[in-house]
Short mmCIF file of N, CA and C in Angstrom, two decimals:
data_model
loop_
_atom_site.label_atom_id
_atom_site.label_comp_id
_atom_site.label_asym_id
_atom_site.label_seq_id
_atom_site.Cartn_x
_atom_site.Cartn_y
_atom_site.Cartn_z
N MET P 19 -12.11 -5.59 -75.14
CA MET P 19 -12.45 -6.37 -74.02
C MET P 19 -12.45 -7.93 -73.56
N LYS P 20 -11.49 -8.27 -74.21
CA LYS P 20 -11.73 -9.80 -73.71
C LYS P 20 -9.89 -9.15 -72.77
N LEU P 21 -8.97 -8.05 -73.44
CA LEU P 21 -7.52 -7.85 -72.74
C LEU P 21 -8.14 -7.91 -71.76
N PHE P 22 -8.89 -7.01 -71.44
CA PHE P 22 -9.83 -5.85 -70.80
C PHE P 22 -9.87 -7.31 -69.37
N ALA P 23 -11.15 -7.89 -70.49
CA ALA P 23 -11.16 -8.87 -68.85
C ALA P 23 -9.74 -9.60 -68.80
N LYS P 24 -8.91 -10.16 -69.23
CA LYS P 24 -7.95 -11.33 -69.12
C LYS P 24 -7.06 -10.42 -68.00
N HIS P 25 -7.41 -9.57 -67.97
CA HIS P 25 -6.40 -8.62 -66.68
C HIS P 25 -7.18 -8.45 -65.63
N THR P 26 -8.10 -8.50 -65.60
CA THR P 26 -9.08 -7.42 -64.40
C THR P 26 -8.55 -9.29 -63.78
N LEU P 27 -8.71 -10.36 -64.17
CA LEU P 27 -9.51 -11.66 -64.09
C LEU P 27 -7.87 -12.08 -63.34
N GLY P 28 -6.78 -11.49 -64.07
CA GLY P 28 -5.45 -11.86 -63.57
C GLY P 28 -5.18 -11.27 -62.02
N TYR P 29 -5.55 -9.76 -62.38
CA TYR P 29 -5.47 -9.09 -61.56
C TYR P 29 -6.34 -9.34 -60.23
N ALA P 30 -7.38 -10.11 -59.81
CA ALA P 30 -8.02 -11.08 -58.74
C ALA P 30 -7.93 -11.91 -58.38
N LEU P 31 -6.93 -12.66 -59.80
CA LEU P 31 -6.65 -13.90 -59.11
C LEU P 31 -4.84 -13.85 -58.23
N ALA P 32 -4.41 -12.71 -58.95
CA ALA P 32 -3.15 -11.94 -58.02
C ALA P 32 -4.13 -11.96 -56.69
N ALA P 33 -5.05 -11.07 -56.55
CA ALA P 33 -5.28 -10.07 -55.12
C ALA P 33 -5.36 -11.32 -54.13
N GLY P 34 -6.38 -12.67 -54.88
CA GLY P 34 -6.72 -12.98 -54.02
C GLY P 34 -5.30 -14.46 -53.02
N LEU P 35 -5.07 -14.82 -55.04
CA LEU P 35 -3.25 -14.87 -53.40
C LEU P 35 -2.50 -14.12 -53.09
N LEU P 36 -2.46 -13.00 -53.38
CA LEU P 36 -1.93 -12.44 -52.19
C LEU P 36 -2.90 -13.03 -50.95
N ALA P 37 -3.87 -12.75 -50.74
CA ALA P 37 -4.23 -12.71 -49.47
C ALA P 37 -3.76 -14.20 -49.00
N THR P 38 -3.98 -14.83 -49.72
CA THR P 38 -4.55 -16.23 -48.77
C THR P 38 -2.43 -16.15 -48.43
N HIS P 39 -1.39 -16.18 -48.97
CA HIS P 39 -0.45 -16.02 -48.53
C HIS P 39 0.17 -14.97 -46.69
N CYS P 40 -0.51 -13.75 -47.12
CA CYS P 40 -0.22 -12.78 -46.70
C CYS P 40 -0.40 -12.88 -44.85
N THR P 41 0.31 -13.44 -43.59
CA THR P 41 0.07 -13.83 -42.60
C THR P 41 0.07 -12.21 -42.09
N VAL P 42 -1.16 -13.04 -41.14
CA VAL P 42 -2.15 -11.92 -40.32
C VAL P 42 -0.94 -11.90 -38.76
N HIS P 43 -0.57 -10.34 -38.99
CA HIS P 43 -0.03 -10.46 -37.53
C HIS P 43 -1.16 -9.32 -36.09
N ALA P 44 -0.95 -10.59 -35.34
CA ALA P 44 -1.68 -10.13 -34.21
C ALA P 44 -1.80 -8.33 -33.46
N VAL P 45 -2.12 -7.93 -33.53
CA VAL P 45 -1.65 -7.09 -32.07
C VAL P 45 -1.53 -7.41 -30.40
N ARG P 46 -0.32 -7.47 -29.47
CA ARG P 46 -0.21 -7.79 -28.10
C ARG P 46 0.54 -7.75 -27.41
N GLU P 47 0.28 -7.57 -26.00
CA GLU P 47 0.22 -6.90 -25.27
C GLU P 47 1.00 -7.97 -24.30
N VAL P 48 1.98 -7.62 -23.27
CA VAL P 48 2.38 -8.35 -22.77
C VAL P 48 2.86 -6.81 -20.76
N HIS P 49 1.74 -8.29 -20.18
CA HIS P 49 2.70 -7.91 -18.99
C HIS P 49 3.11 -8.89 -17.84
N ASP P 50 4.17 -8.82 -17.53
CA ASP P 50 4.70 -9.10 -15.92
C ASP P 50 4.50 -8.36 -14.86
N PHE P 51 4.32 -8.98 -14.29
CA PHE P 51 4.32 -9.00 -12.67
C PHE P 51 4.40 -9.85 -11.55
N GLU P 52 4.82 -9.35 -9.84
CA GLU P 52 5.20 -9.54 -9.62
C GLU P 52 4.07 -10.82 -8.16
N VAL P 53 3.95 -11.61 -8.33
CA VAL P 53 3.37 -12.13 -6.60
C VAL P 53 4.13 -12.64 -5.84
N THR P 54 3.07 -12.21 -4.53
CA THR P 54 3.66 -12.73 -3.22
C THR P 54 3.28 -12.95 -3.18
N VAL P 55 3.11 -13.63 -1.62
CA VAL P 55 2.73 -13.72 -0.38
C VAL P 55 2.42 -14.41 1.32
N SER P 56 2.16 -13.93 1.93
CA SER P 56 3.12 -14.21 3.28
C SER P 56 1.73 -14.43 4.15
N ILE P 57 2.50 -15.62 4.76
CA ILE P 57 1.25 -16.94 5.39
C ILE P 57 1.78 -16.29 6.68
N PRO P 58 0.74 -15.91 7.60
CA PRO P 58 1.15 -15.65 9.56
C PRO P 58 1.42 -17.04 9.90
N THR P 59 1.60 -17.64 11.41
CA THR P 59 2.46 -18.20 11.29
C THR P 59 0.80 -18.08 12.39
N GLN P 60 0.31 -19.40 13.10
CA GLN P 60 -1.12 -18.84 13.93
C GLN P 60 0.27 -18.90 15.47
N GLU P 61 0.97 -18.22 15.64
CA GLU P 61 1.26 -18.80 16.77
C GLU P 61 2.16 -16.68 17.45
N PHE P 62 1.33 -16.02 16.03
CA PHE P 62 2.06 -14.84 16.21
C PHE P 62 1.63 -14.70 14.92
N TYR P 63 1.04 -13.25 15.24
CA TYR P 63 0.86 -12.07 13.58
C TYR P 63 0.66 -10.71 13.96
N ALA P 64 0.83 -9.76 13.59
CA ALA P 64 0.73 -8.64 12.99
C ALA P 64 0.15 -7.97 11.40
N LEU P 65 -0.62 -8.01 11.54
CA LEU P 65 -0.98 -8.12 9.92
C LEU P 65 -2.19 -6.34 9.43
N PRO P 66 -1.66 -5.16 8.98
CA PRO P 66 -2.66 -4.50 8.41
C PRO P 66 -4.04 -5.71 7.84
N ALA P 67 -5.04 -5.31 8.36
CA ALA P 67 -6.44 -6.20 8.28
C ALA P 67 -7.07 -5.53 6.31
N ASP P 68 -6.37 -4.93 6.13
CA ASP P 68 -6.18 -3.95 4.17
C ASP P 68 -5.03 -4.40 3.70
N PRO P 69 -4.75 -6.18 2.82
CA PRO P 69 -3.14 -6.34 2.78
C PRO P 69 -2.77 -5.45 1.51
N GLY P 70 -2.93 -5.00 1.01
CA GLY P 70 -2.47 -3.98 -0.05
C GLY P 70 -1.79 -2.86 0.75
N PHE P 71 -2.16 -2.60 2.38
CA PHE P 71 -2.12 -0.97 3.51
C PHE P 71 -1.06 -0.99 3.28
N LEU P 72 -0.10 -1.88 2.88
CA LEU P 72 2.01 -1.79 3.27
C LEU P 72 2.36 -1.25 2.11
N GLU P 73 1.95 -2.29 1.51
CA GLU P 73 1.87 -1.83 -0.73
C GLU P 73 2.29 -0.20 -0.47
N ARG P 74 0.85 0.40 -0.51
CA ARG P 74 0.65 1.54 -0.75
C ARG P 74 1.47 3.34 -0.42
N GLU P 75 1.41 4.53 -0.86
CA GLU P 75 1.93 5.63 -0.30
C GLU P 75 -0.12 6.14 0.22
N HIS P 76 0.34 6.45 1.62
CA HIS P 76 -0.27 7.09 2.04
C HIS P 76 -0.39 9.02 2.19
N GLN P 77 -1.46 9.25 1.34
CA GLN P 77 -1.89 10.68 1.61
C GLN P 77 -2.42 11.29 2.75
N MET P 78 -2.06 12.33 4.13
CA MET P 78 -2.43 13.08 3.86
C MET P 78 -3.16 14.32 3.60
N GLY P 79 -4.40 13.81 4.04
CA GLY P 79 -5.26 14.91 2.88
C GLY P 79 -5.30 16.68 3.83
N TRP P 80 -5.84 17.06 3.18
CA TRP P 80 -5.21 19.17 4.02
C TRP P 80 -6.52 19.87 4.20
N ASN P 81 -7.04 19.45 5.03
CA ASN P 81 -8.32 20.15 5.35
C ASN P 81 -8.63 20.55 5.10
N PRO P 82 -9.50 22.41 4.18
CA PRO P 82 -9.09 24.08 4.21
C PRO P 82 -10.00 24.82 4.88
N GLN P 83 -10.80 24.09 5.10
CA GLN P 83 -11.32 24.76 6.18
C GLN P 83 -10.94 25.11 7.98
N HIS P 84 -10.41 23.28 8.80
CA HIS P 84 -9.86 23.27 9.49
C HIS P 84 -8.12 23.15 9.49
N LEU P 85 -7.61 24.67 8.02
CA LEU P 85 -5.79 24.18 8.06
C LEU P 85 -5.37 23.07 8.63
N ASP P 86 -6.06 21.57 8.89
CA ASP P 86 -5.51 20.74 9.02
C ASP P 86 -4.87 19.34 8.94
N LEU P 87 -4.08 19.23 8.66
CA LEU P 87 -4.23 16.89 8.18
C LEU P 87 -5.11 16.10 8.99
N VAL P 88 -5.45 15.72 7.50
CA VAL P 88 -7.07 14.29 7.92
C VAL P 88 -6.31 13.67 8.15
N PRO P 89 -5.86 12.79 9.20
CA PRO P 89 -5.51 11.75 9.81
C PRO P 89 -5.03 10.56 8.89
N ILE P 90 -4.21 9.58 8.83
CA ILE P 90 -4.90 7.94 8.34
C ILE P 90 -5.21 7.39 9.09
N LYS P 91 -5.65 6.13 8.77
CA LYS P 91 -6.02 5.89 9.23
C LYS P 91 -5.99 4.11 9.48
N ALA P 92 -6.19 3.71 9.62
CA ALA P 92 -6.48 1.55 8.95
C ALA P 92 -6.97 0.93 10.46
N PHE P 93 -6.29 -0.68 10.44
CA PHE P 93 -7.15 -1.75 10.68
C PHE P 93 -5.97 -2.34 10.72
N PHE P 94 -5.28 -3.67 11.95
CA PHE P 94 -4.40 -3.84 12.08
C PHE P 94 -5.07 -5.59 12.73
N ASP P 95 -4.69 -6.76 12.15
CA ASP P 95 -5.09 -8.12 12.52
C ASP P 95 -3.90 -9.00 13.56
N VAL P 96 -3.84 -8.65 15.36
CA VAL P 96 -3.34 -9.21 15.95
C VAL P 96 -3.60 -10.31 16.57
N LEU P 97 -1.81 -10.97 16.38
CA LEU P 97 -3.30 -12.43 17.74
C LEU P 97 -1.51 -13.51 18.04
N SER P 98 -1.32 -13.82 19.11
CA SER P 98 0.54 -14.52 19.79
C SER P 98 -0.92 -15.54 20.69
N SER P 99 0.20 -16.79 20.79
CA SER P 99 0.19 -17.40 21.66
C SER P 99 1.36 -17.89 22.72
N GLY P 100 1.68 -16.23 22.27
CA GLY P 100 3.15 -17.08 23.35
C GLY P 100 2.64 -15.83 24.91
N GLY P 101 1.52 -15.05 24.84
CA GLY P 101 1.40 -13.87 25.89
C GLY P 101 1.43 -12.66 25.31
N ALA P 102 0.98 -11.41 25.68
CA ALA P 102 1.03 -9.80 25.06
C ALA P 102 1.94 -9.17 23.97
N ILE P 103 1.36 -8.76 22.74
CA ILE P 103 1.47 -8.34 22.01
C ILE P 103 2.07 -6.64 21.76
N THR P 104 2.70 -6.40 21.87
CA THR P 104 3.81 -4.72 22.33
C THR P 104 3.87 -4.23 21.17
N ALA P 105 3.89 -2.78 20.79
CA ALA P 105 4.13 -2.44 19.98
C ALA P 105 5.66 -0.74 20.45
N ARG P 106 6.15 -0.82 19.64
CA ARG P 106 6.96 0.50 19.42
C ARG P 106 7.37 1.30 18.14
N LEU P 107 7.50 2.51 17.71
CA LEU P 107 8.45 3.40 16.99
C LEU P 107 10.08 2.60 16.40
N GLY P 108 10.41 2.61 15.69
CA GLY P 108 11.67 2.14 15.01
C GLY P 108 12.13 3.26 15.85
N TYR P 109 11.74 4.47 15.11
CA TYR P 109 13.13 5.81 15.02
C TYR P 109 11.57 6.90 15.26
N GLU P 110 11.11 8.30 15.22
CA GLU P 110 10.26 9.13 15.17
C GLU P 110 9.54 9.26 14.43
N PRO P 111 8.69 9.62 14.01
CA PRO P 111 8.09 8.84 12.40
C PRO P 111 7.81 11.02 12.55
N LYS P 112 7.82 11.07 11.10
CA LYS P 112 8.01 12.81 10.89
C LYS P 112 7.54 12.98 9.54
N LEU P 113 7.53 13.71 8.85
CA LEU P 113 7.33 14.23 7.55
C LEU P 113 7.91 15.34 7.46
N SER P 114 8.89 15.36 6.44
CA SER P 114 9.46 16.21 6.10
C SER P 114 10.11 17.04 4.68
N SER P 115 9.91 17.97 4.83
CA SER P 115 10.18 19.93 3.61
C SER P 115 11.59 19.21 3.14
N ASN P 116 12.12 20.28 1.68
CA ASN P 116 13.61 20.68 2.26
C ASN P 116 13.86 22.02 3.32
N LYS P 117 12.91 22.02 4.12
CA LYS P 117 13.40 23.32 5.28
C LYS P 117 12.35 22.87 6.72
N PHE P 118 10.75 22.64 5.65
CA PHE P 118 10.33 21.95 7.77
C PHE P 118 10.51 20.44 7.20
N GLU P 119 9.67 20.66 9.58
CA GLU P 119 9.29 18.65 9.74
C GLU P 119 8.42 19.05 10.24
N ILE P 120 7.45 18.38 9.90
CA ILE P 120 5.82 17.84 10.46
C ILE P 120 5.77 16.27 11.91
N PRO P 121 5.70 16.52 12.91
CA PRO P 121 6.40 15.80 14.08
C PRO P 121 4.91 14.45 13.81
N LEU P 122 4.72 13.30 13.67
CA LEU P 122 3.67 12.42 13.54
C LEU P 122 3.34 11.93 14.99
N GLN P 123 2.80 11.79 15.82
CA GLN P 123 2.09 11.06 16.25
C GLN P 123 0.82 9.99 15.80
N VAL P 124 1.29 8.29 16.43
CA VAL P 124 0.82 7.33 15.61
C VAL P 124 0.47 6.08 16.94
N LYS P 125 -0.32 6.49 16.76
CA LYS P 125 -1.58 5.38 18.17
C LYS P 125 -2.30 3.97 17.60
N LEU P 126 -2.07 3.02 18.36
CA LEU P 126 -2.61 1.74 17.27
C LEU P 126 -2.96 1.36 18.49
N ASN P 127 -4.09 0.82 19.08
CA ASN P 127 -5.24 0.09 19.45
C ASN P 127 -5.31 1.27 20.79
N ASN P 128 -5.82 2.43 20.39
CA ASN P 128 -5.51 4.05 21.49
C ASN P 128 -4.74 3.89 22.15
N GLN P 129 -3.30 3.05 21.87
CA GLN P 129 -2.21 3.44 22.56
C GLN P 129 -1.14 4.56 21.76
N LEU P 130 -0.80 5.78 22.81
CA LEU P 130 0.12 6.40 22.35
C LEU P 130 1.79 5.55 21.42
N LEU P 131 2.03 5.79 20.98
CA LEU P 131 3.35 4.54 20.49
C LEU P 131 4.56 5.45 20.43
N THR P 132 6.12 4.73 21.37
CA THR P 132 6.84 5.60 21.77
C THR P 132 7.93 4.62 20.27
N LEU P 133 9.01 5.40 21.54
CA LEU P 133 10.62 4.33 20.82
C LEU P 133 10.37 3.49 22.23
N THR P 134 9.06 3.47 23.38
CA THR P 134 9.75 1.68 24.10
C THR P 134 8.27 1.62 24.11
N ASP P 135 8.14 0.04 24.24
CA ASP P 135 7.34 -1.41 24.25
C ASP P 135 5.57 -0.32 24.71
N SER P 136 5.12 -0.92 24.14
CA SER P 136 3.89 -0.81 24.56
C SER P 136 2.74 -1.81 24.60
N VAL P 137 1.94 -1.91 25.61
CA VAL P 137 1.53 -3.07 25.47
C VAL P 137 0.08 -3.43 24.28
N ILE P 138 -0.38 -2.92 23.03
CA ILE P 138 -1.24 -3.27 22.95
C ILE P 138 -2.67 -4.35 22.22
N ALA P 139 -2.33 -5.31 22.94
CA ALA P 139 -3.17 -6.32 23.10
C ALA P 139 -2.76 -7.21 24.54
N ASN P 140 -3.01 -7.49 25.37
CA ASN P 140 -3.44 -7.94 26.76
C ASN P 140 -3.49 -10.00 26.10
N GLU P 141 -2.61 -11.03 26.85
CA GLU P 141 -2.48 -12.07 27.33
C GLU P 141 -4.34 -11.94 26.58
N GLN P 142 -5.37 -12.24 27.29
CA GLN P 142 -5.96 -13.04 26.17
C GLN P 142 -6.48 -12.47 25.20
N GLN P 143 -6.04 -11.16 24.55
CA GLN P 143 -7.09 -10.16 23.75
C GLN P 143 -6.10 -11.22 22.65
N ALA P 144 -4.62 -10.98 22.47
CA ALA P 144 -3.51 -11.86 21.73
C ALA P 144 -3.49 -13.28 21.14
N ARG P 145 -4.43 -13.91 23.01
CA ARG P 145 -4.63 -15.66 22.43
C ARG P 145 -5.14 -15.49 21.39
N TYR P 146 -6.44 -15.02 21.03
CA TYR P 146 -7.85 -15.31 20.37
C TYR P 146 -7.77 -14.59 19.00
N GLY P 147 -6.96 -13.81 19.39
CA GLY P 147 -7.11 -12.21 18.13
C GLY P 147 -7.72 -11.28 18.44
N LEU P 148 -7.41 -10.25 17.78
CA LEU P 148 -7.74 -8.55 17.93
C LEU P 148 -7.67 -8.28 16.74
N ARG P 149 -8.73 -7.01 16.44
CA ARG P 149 -8.36 -6.29 15.49
C ARG P 149 -8.55 -4.67 15.64
N VAL P 150 -7.41 -4.90 15.55
CA VAL P 150 -7.06 -3.56 16.79
C VAL P 150 -6.80 -1.67 15.22
N PRO P 151 -6.91 -0.87 16.03
CA PRO P 151 -6.91 0.31 14.97
C PRO P 151 -5.66 1.46 14.84
N LEU P 152 -5.42 1.71 13.50
CA LEU P 152 -3.76 2.13 13.87
C LEU P 152 -4.94 3.61 13.79
N ARG P 153 -3.72 4.54 13.93
CA ARG P 153 -4.17 6.06 14.14
C ARG P 153 -3.22 6.71 14.00
N ILE P 154 -2.78 7.75 12.40
CA ILE P 154 -1.25 8.81 12.39
C ILE P 154 -2.51 10.22 12.47
N ASP P 155 -1.42 10.96 13.32
CA ASP P 155 -1.85 11.86 13.53
C ASP P 155 -0.57 12.76 13.24
N ALA P 156 -0.88 13.64 12.55
CA ALA P 156 -0.02 15.05 11.87
C ALA P 156 0.40 16.23 13.50
N VAL P 157 0.96 16.38 14.09
CA VAL P 157 0.46 16.89 15.54
C VAL P 157 1.60 18.40 14.68
N LYS P 158 0.42 18.82 14.74
CA LYS P 158 0.30 20.34 14.03
C LYS P 158 0.98 21.26 14.79
N PRO P 159 1.91 22.46 14.96
CA PRO P 159 3.27 23.38 14.97
C PRO P 159 2.11 24.64 15.23
N ALA P 160 3.27 24.94 16.48
CA ALA P 160 2.35 26.26 16.76
C ALA P 160 1.94 27.43 15.94
N GLN P 161 2.87 27.31 15.22
CA GLN P 161 3.23 29.13 14.01
C GLN P 161 2.00 27.84 12.73
N GLY P 162 1.27 27.06 12.84
CA GLY P 162 0.89 26.47 11.24
C GLY P 162 1.41 25.44 10.32
N TYR P 163 1.07 25.34 9.82
CA TYR P 163 1.74 24.39 9.11
C TYR P 163 2.32 25.68 7.48
N GLU P 164 3.86 25.06 7.33
CA GLU P 164 4.16 26.24 5.54
C GLU P 164 3.72 24.85 4.68
N ALA P 165 3.89 25.87 3.78
CA ALA P 165 3.16 24.56 2.46
C ALA P 165 4.98 24.46 1.33
N GLY P 166 3.96 23.19 0.86
CA GLY P 166 5.86 22.31 0.22
C GLY P 166 5.21 21.19 0.35
N LYS P 167 5.65 20.58 -0.12
CA LYS P 167 5.51 19.38 -0.23
C LYS P 167 6.72 18.38 0.13
N TYR P 168 5.88 17.80 1.81
CA TYR P 168 6.25 16.81 2.99
C TYR P 168 7.15 14.85 2.35
N ASP P 169 6.82 14.61 2.67
CA ASP P 169 7.53 12.94 3.27
C ASP P 169 8.26 11.93 3.98
N GLY P 170 7.65 11.25 4.49
CA GLY P 170 8.28 10.56 5.27
C GLY P 170 8.03 8.67 5.87
N ASN P 171 8.19 8.26 6.64
CA ASN P 171 8.61 6.87 6.91
C ASN P 171 7.33 6.51 9.09
N VAL P 172 6.77 5.61 8.60
CA VAL P 172 6.55 5.17 9.48
C VAL P 172 7.19 3.63 10.02
N LEU P 173 7.70 3.22 11.53
CA LEU P 173 8.45 2.05 10.86
C LEU P 173 7.61 1.38 12.53
N ILE P 174 7.32 0.91 12.14
CA ILE P 174 6.38 -0.08 13.91
C ILE P 174 6.54 -1.24 13.85
N LEU P 175 7.03 -1.25 15.43
CA LEU P 175 7.69 -3.01 15.53
C LEU P 175 6.91 -3.69 16.04
N PHE P 176 6.12 -4.83 16.00
CA PHE P 176 5.51 -5.46 16.86
C PHE P 176 6.31 -6.84 17.92
N GLU P 177 5.85 -7.26 19.08
CA GLU P 177 7.13 -7.32 20.50
C GLU P 177 5.78 -8.96 20.22
N THR P 178 6.13 -10.55 20.84
CA THR P 178 5.56 -11.02 21.64
C THR P 178 6.98 -12.38 22.29
N LEU P 179 6.48 -12.89 23.03
CA LEU P 179 7.22 -14.15 24.37
C LEU P 179 6.67 -14.85 23.07
N ALA P 180 7.79 -16.15 22.98
CA ALA P 180 7.79 -16.63 21.78
C ALA P 180 7.19 -18.29 22.45
N PRO P 181 5.68 -18.62 21.89
CA PRO P 181 5.01 -19.58 22.75
C PRO P 181 6.16 -20.56 22.59
#
């Protein structure tokens, strides 16, 4: 019995020593992410009202009831101390698949944008700042839409006179 008690005490001491000398490793997760900021000048800016708008992919939803694509809608805040603000497209916007294309129609402040400048805010509106709606519609082909995965880009250029 004495031998059993000695061994039990020895095991308990060994376990205690082990516990005090063991290093506990915590599980750690590290996240590294990029932070940027764009602070506009007070002379001119044209920025989406939703700060994340330009960083996200925008999906046109499919409306099965009308067999049509749902437009993309957003708002831009514009301001210019130098005069009216114009906007134009950098190229003809379209959605493309491997076989087919769907033209896009882009309106800013209810003005249809083309490859030439359109005034989207007159001098007085631009001076005090204005929130303007953006709407991007798919132009439905005469034969209807063909099934497939489509993607594309829209490039809008904003300009004003230098103050």
